[in-house]
Amino acid sequence: RSFNCRNLSLEDAEFEATNAAFERALVTMHKMPRIWLDYLQFLIKQKRVTKIRRTFDRALRALPVTQHNRIWPLYLRFVQSARIPELAVRVYRRYLKMEPERVEEFVEYLKKIKSWDEAATQLAELVNSDKFISQYGKSKYDLWKELLNIITKNPGKIKSLDVDAVIRSGIRRFPHQVGHLWCALAEYYVTDGRFAKAKDVYEEALNTVSTVRDFTVVFDAYSQYEESLLAARMEVAEQLEEDGEEDEGDEMGAGLSVNDEVDWRMLRLENLMERRPLLLNSVLLRQNPHNVDEWHKRVKLFEKDPIKAITTFSKAVATVDPAKATGKPHSLWVSFARFYEKHNDLKNARVIFEKATRVAYKGVDDLASVWCAYAEMELRHKNFDQARDVLRKACVAPDRTMSFKDRNDTSVKVQKRLYKSTKLWAFYADVEENLGTMETTKQVYESMFDVKVVTPQIVLNYAAYLEEHKYFEQAFRAYEKGLDLFNFPHAFPIWIAYLRRFIQRYKGKKKERTRDLFEQAVAKITKKNARKMYLLYAKYEEDYGLARRAMDVLERACKAVDVKERAAMYAIYIQRVSDLFGVTKSREIYHDAIKNIPQKNLKPMCIKYATLEKKLGEIDRARSIFQYAAQYCSPERDGDFWDSWQGFEVEHGNENTFTEMLRIRRSVVGQFATVQVLPTDVVAKAEDKKDKKRRRPQATSNMEILEEEAKEEKANGQTPASKAATSNPEEIDFDDDDDDDDTMDVQEKTVPAAVFGAAASAADSSLGAKARFKKQKA
């Protein structure tokens, strides 16, 4: 029947007949949701709202609760399409009792029909519910944003909520969005037309936010608000001028004309901009009230207002806790006192300093800085006696029963640890040197030694002061007191100054005492500082003692210095021995040096040794030195060494010695080679050679390996010379033809007879290396 009614008019009797059929069916089948759904859909086509609503209610009463979920979607679609807001709201409220998690759908419908009060009420309940979970994945803050959006844009339509209390609760609940929430509250009052209340909200926000980000958000919104009001009043003023109408006063009832109100709002905006640094500083101090630097910046903002500056200083020193302070808390007290000093109020400045000396600072240096600033103020005003009294009062040591060793022991009050401050004592000593007497200055320095607050520099200053006043023995005793307190390396500058001053004073008169001092110094000295000390010792022996003792000192120095400085020390030793005893006495030193210096310094030392032997005519000794050093010198890295040896052999050697040099060079090349790419056939030969070396007994030295290789080459019919001729690219070509002598201009040099020894004849002594080679072959 419902199918037959699809093209009929709603007034047709067939609809009533069909409705009656459905009613008869429901008498026996009222528990079947399918019948109810068909009946309800058929009624919806008839658009009879009251009958449809009552039928939906009958269906919900007839069906069990477990089957209501089949009825409610159709019911909700019906009430939304019926365009009767009151009906829809009532139905949604009944539906939410069954499905409370679908409240967001209800809110969306309320926003659609612009029922702002009901929507805000529902959102407020959602935000305050700890059990609610959004079906759309929204966070509590997202719901808050929706609520604020509704409240701020429709302030006059919200009657059920206390908007101010709601937004303030959000400010406490969402601290990371405080700035935006304050702006939302102010915007609510602006939209509602309560401008004075909006201004109060902005001011309250600026004085309560605790982050720079929130401050920036609120300040920008506040400034834009003031600019918009100013622009609006300026437009009104311009409009009045164009219309020629008289100004009847402002709308706020303050009795101001429009032009006066424009000027007043301009001043408010300028004042807001000028207050920005101060407001920002307040925000930073709310973050950390113990930030010393921010308090200094705040005082600078009141430079032109002494009363506010003093108030700020007072608040700062009362607020900052030295144990929690960020920065130097004593600087607040010092700046406070200098502020009074700047205004020529020394009496109050002294009062501030006296209070500052009683503060429980974290460290001794803070309190010492306060006392030093106190004394400096007195010195600036030429109150010298008062400055000395201040420092004398600060440097008083407590009773021995209260003494301690560690100046950083926080269990003891900082005022009782003040006498351990080196900074304060050094300042006191400087003041006494310039303003006091000799006795008072000595007394201060002796007190520093007693409480053990001296440094090596203070010891040097004390000794220099005594020497300046011709108290030389007392100066030496000051040096010795300092040496008793310090060990190396801190004692090194004291020892150097002590010894130099002693030598300068007595020269060679007290040799035994001087030597005893030197022996005490070198007995404790570290390797890092040994070189300078030993050189000073040796210089003294050369100038005022015995040359032999000086050489003994240098020999001890070569073993005492650091390994990195050993080569330089041996070079100095060799030079002094050569100057005092002749070059022949330096041979033993060269031997010791080659044994003890690092390998990287061996090459220049051997070259110098070989050069010395060559000058002395000891050619064989020089050649032995080159052969020894060759095992440590790579031909690629140390080309200058091999060039020196090659030049030596060309000048003083013969064909055999030159060939031996080339053979050693090839051996050293193989020794230093790490990676080598060879053709296949060469690799095979290399493998055969390695097999022979494996079968060879282990040699005890590099020279024995070279001798065994020479024997193998000789057994294979290959001489060292022929091998060198075939494999050495740096070979020197010795001509065998006498006829070539006419075409070559060779310069001959006379060779000393000591080079050849007894084997050379008198006739051969004038021949050069090339002539001797030709004579041997002939």
Short mmCIF file of C-alpha atoms in Angstrom, two decimals, residues 111-300:
data_model
loop_
_atom_site.label_atom_id
_atom_site.label_comp_id
_atom_site.label_asym_id
_atom_site.label_seq_id
_atom_site.Cartn_x
_atom_site.Cartn_y
_atom_site.Cartn_z
CA LYS A 111 26.05 26.36 16.33
CA LYS A 112 24.16 25.76 13.08
CA ILE A 113 20.93 27.13 14.50
CA LYS A 114 22.88 29.89 16.33
CA SER A 115 21.81 28.82 19.78
CA TRP A 116 24.99 30.26 21.26
CA ASP A 117 24.02 30.14 24.90
CA GLU A 118 23.14 26.45 24.81
CA ALA A 119 26.28 25.66 22.74
CA ALA A 120 28.51 27.49 25.21
CA THR A 121 26.87 25.68 28.12
CA GLN A 122 27.43 22.28 26.51
CA LEU A 123 31.07 23.08 25.66
CA ALA A 124 31.72 24.31 29.20
CA GLU A 125 30.45 21.00 30.54
CA LEU A 126 32.70 19.10 28.11
CA VAL A 127 35.78 21.09 29.10
CA ASN A 128 35.15 20.53 32.79
CA SER A 129 34.48 16.80 32.36
CA ASP A 130 37.53 14.66 33.05
CA LYS A 131 35.93 11.53 31.56
CA PHE A 132 34.92 12.95 28.20
CA ILE A 133 36.88 11.78 25.15
CA SER A 134 36.21 13.51 21.85
CA GLN A 135 34.99 11.26 19.07
CA TYR A 136 36.73 13.61 16.60
CA GLY A 137 40.09 13.48 18.41
CA LYS A 138 39.91 17.02 19.78
CA SER A 139 41.95 17.99 22.84
CA LYS A 140 40.60 19.90 25.81
CA TYR A 141 42.32 23.02 24.56
CA ASP A 142 40.63 22.66 21.14
CA LEU A 143 37.30 22.57 22.91
CA TRP A 144 38.37 25.63 24.91
CA LYS A 145 39.14 27.45 21.67
CA GLU A 146 35.67 26.67 20.35
CA LEU A 147 34.12 27.91 23.59
CA LEU A 148 36.18 31.13 23.54
CA ASN A 149 35.30 31.70 19.91
CA ILE A 150 31.60 31.48 20.73
CA ILE A 151 31.88 33.65 23.84
CA THR A 152 33.99 36.43 22.36
CA LYS A 153 31.94 36.77 19.18
CA ASN A 154 28.54 36.61 20.84
CA PRO A 155 28.95 38.26 24.25
CA GLY A 156 25.38 39.57 24.45
CA LYS A 157 23.81 36.17 23.82
CA ILE A 158 25.62 34.29 26.60
CA LYS A 159 23.33 34.36 29.62
CA SER A 160 23.91 31.03 31.36
CA LEU A 161 27.67 31.35 31.97
CA ASP A 162 29.89 33.67 33.98
CA VAL A 163 32.26 34.42 31.12
CA ASP A 164 34.91 36.12 33.26
CA ALA A 165 35.10 33.17 35.67
CA VAL A 166 35.15 30.65 32.82
CA ILE A 167 38.05 32.29 31.00
CA ARG A 168 40.04 32.85 34.20
CA SER A 169 39.68 29.18 35.05
CA GLY A 170 41.13 28.43 31.61
CA ILE A 171 44.06 30.74 32.33
CA ARG A 172 44.85 28.69 35.43
CA ARG A 173 44.26 25.42 33.60
CA PHE A 174 46.30 26.07 30.44
CA PRO A 175 49.47 27.93 31.49
CA HIS A 176 51.08 27.45 28.08
CA GLN A 177 48.32 29.54 26.43
CA VAL A 178 47.93 32.27 29.04
CA GLY A 179 48.55 35.12 26.60
CA HIS A 180 45.88 34.05 24.13
CA LEU A 181 43.35 33.45 26.92
CA TRP A 182 43.92 36.92 28.40
CA CYS A 183 43.43 38.42 24.95
CA ALA A 184 40.21 36.41 24.55
CA LEU A 185 38.85 37.80 27.83
CA ALA A 186 39.73 41.36 26.80
CA GLU A 187 38.18 40.80 23.37
CA TYR A 188 34.95 39.64 25.08
CA TYR A 189 34.67 42.94 26.93
CA VAL A 190 35.57 44.93 23.82
CA THR A 191 32.87 43.18 21.79
CA ASP A 192 30.43 43.77 24.63
CA GLY A 193 31.29 47.49 24.55
CA ARG A 194 32.90 47.63 28.00
CA PHE A 195 36.15 49.33 26.95
CA ALA A 196 37.28 50.37 30.44
CA LYS A 197 36.96 46.78 31.63
CA ALA A 198 38.94 45.58 28.60
CA LYS A 199 41.73 48.03 29.46
CA ASP A 200 41.81 46.73 33.03
CA VAL A 201 42.07 43.16 31.74
CA TYR A 202 45.02 44.08 29.50
CA GLU A 203 46.81 45.82 32.37
CA GLU A 204 46.19 42.88 34.66
CA ALA A 205 47.53 40.52 32.01
CA LEU A 206 50.73 42.54 31.55
CA ASN A 207 51.33 42.44 35.29
CA THR A 208 50.70 38.70 35.69
CA VAL A 209 52.16 36.87 32.67
CA SER A 210 55.48 35.18 33.36
CA THR A 211 56.88 34.42 29.90
CA VAL A 212 58.16 36.72 27.20
CA ARG A 213 56.03 34.98 24.58
CA ASP A 214 52.79 35.62 26.49
CA PHE A 215 53.89 39.18 27.21
CA THR A 216 54.48 39.80 23.51
CA VAL A 217 51.04 38.43 22.60
CA VAL A 218 49.23 40.54 25.21
CA PHE A 219 51.23 43.71 24.55
CA ASP A 220 50.69 43.54 20.80
CA ALA A 221 46.96 43.02 21.32
CA TYR A 222 46.83 45.88 23.84
CA SER A 223 48.66 48.27 21.53
CA GLN A 224 46.42 47.35 18.60
CA TYR A 225 43.38 47.94 20.82
CA GLU A 226 44.59 51.41 21.78
CA GLU A 227 45.47 52.23 18.17
CA SER A 228 42.02 51.15 16.98
CA LEU A 229 40.28 53.35 19.58
CA LEU A 230 42.52 56.27 18.66
CA ALA A 231 41.82 55.80 14.96
CA ALA A 232 38.06 55.64 15.61
CA ARG A 233 38.06 58.91 17.59
CA MET A 234 40.21 60.59 14.95
CA GLU A 235 37.68 59.59 12.27
CA VAL A 236 34.89 61.04 14.40
CA ALA A 237 36.83 64.28 14.80
CA GLU A 238 37.44 64.53 11.06
CA GLN A 239 33.78 63.84 10.33
CA LEU A 240 32.70 66.60 12.70
CA GLU A 241 35.05 69.04 11.03
CA GLU A 242 33.73 68.16 7.58
CA ASP A 243 30.08 68.48 8.68
CA GLY A 244 30.76 71.71 10.60
CA GLU A 245 28.99 70.41 13.68
CA GLU A 246 29.90 71.36 17.20
CA ASP A 247 31.65 68.89 19.47
CA GLU A 248 29.23 67.90 22.22
CA GLY A 249 31.69 65.81 24.24
CA ASP A 250 32.65 62.18 24.28
CA GLU A 251 30.21 59.32 24.47
CA MET A 252 31.77 57.98 27.67
CA GLY A 253 30.52 60.92 29.70
CA ALA A 254 33.95 62.09 30.82
CA GLY A 255 33.28 65.64 29.69
CA LEU A 256 36.06 65.65 27.08
CA SER A 257 35.67 66.93 23.58
CA VAL A 258 36.53 64.68 20.68
CA ASN A 259 39.82 66.49 20.04
CA ASP A 260 40.74 66.34 23.71
CA GLU A 261 39.93 62.66 23.77
CA VAL A 262 42.17 62.12 20.73
CA ASP A 263 45.04 63.85 22.55
CA TRP A 264 44.34 61.87 25.70
CA ARG A 265 44.35 58.54 23.84
CA MET A 266 47.53 59.53 22.03
CA LEU A 267 49.21 60.12 25.37
CA ARG A 268 47.96 56.76 26.62
CA LEU A 269 49.43 55.01 23.59
CA GLU A 270 52.79 56.79 23.97
CA ASN A 271 52.87 55.96 27.67
CA LEU A 272 52.20 52.30 26.87
CA MET A 273 55.11 52.21 24.43
CA GLU A 274 57.43 53.89 26.93
CA ARG A 275 56.45 51.40 29.63
CA ARG A 276 57.28 48.39 27.47
CA PRO A 277 60.93 47.93 28.70
CA LEU A 278 59.80 48.18 32.31
CA LEU A 279 56.91 45.75 31.80
CA LEU A 280 59.19 43.29 30.01
CA ASN A 281 61.73 43.54 32.82
CA SER A 282 58.96 42.77 35.30
CA VAL A 283 58.08 39.64 33.34
CA LEU A 284 61.69 38.41 33.47
CA LEU A 285 61.89 39.11 37.20
CA ARG A 286 58.68 37.16 37.77
CA GLN A 287 60.38 34.24 36.02
CA ASN A 288 63.43 34.49 38.27
CA PRO A 289 63.39 37.13 41.03
CA HIS A 290 67.04 36.26 41.83
CA ASN A 291 68.35 37.38 38.42
CA VAL A 292 70.94 40.04 39.29
CA ASP A 293 71.43 41.28 35.72
CA GLU A 294 67.73 42.02 35.29
CA TRP A 295 67.71 44.04 38.52
CA HIS A 296 70.59 46.11 37.17
CA LYS A 297 68.65 46.71 33.96
CA ARG A 298 65.61 47.76 35.98
CA VAL A 299 67.66 50.32 37.90
CA LYS A 300 68.94 51.80 34.62
#
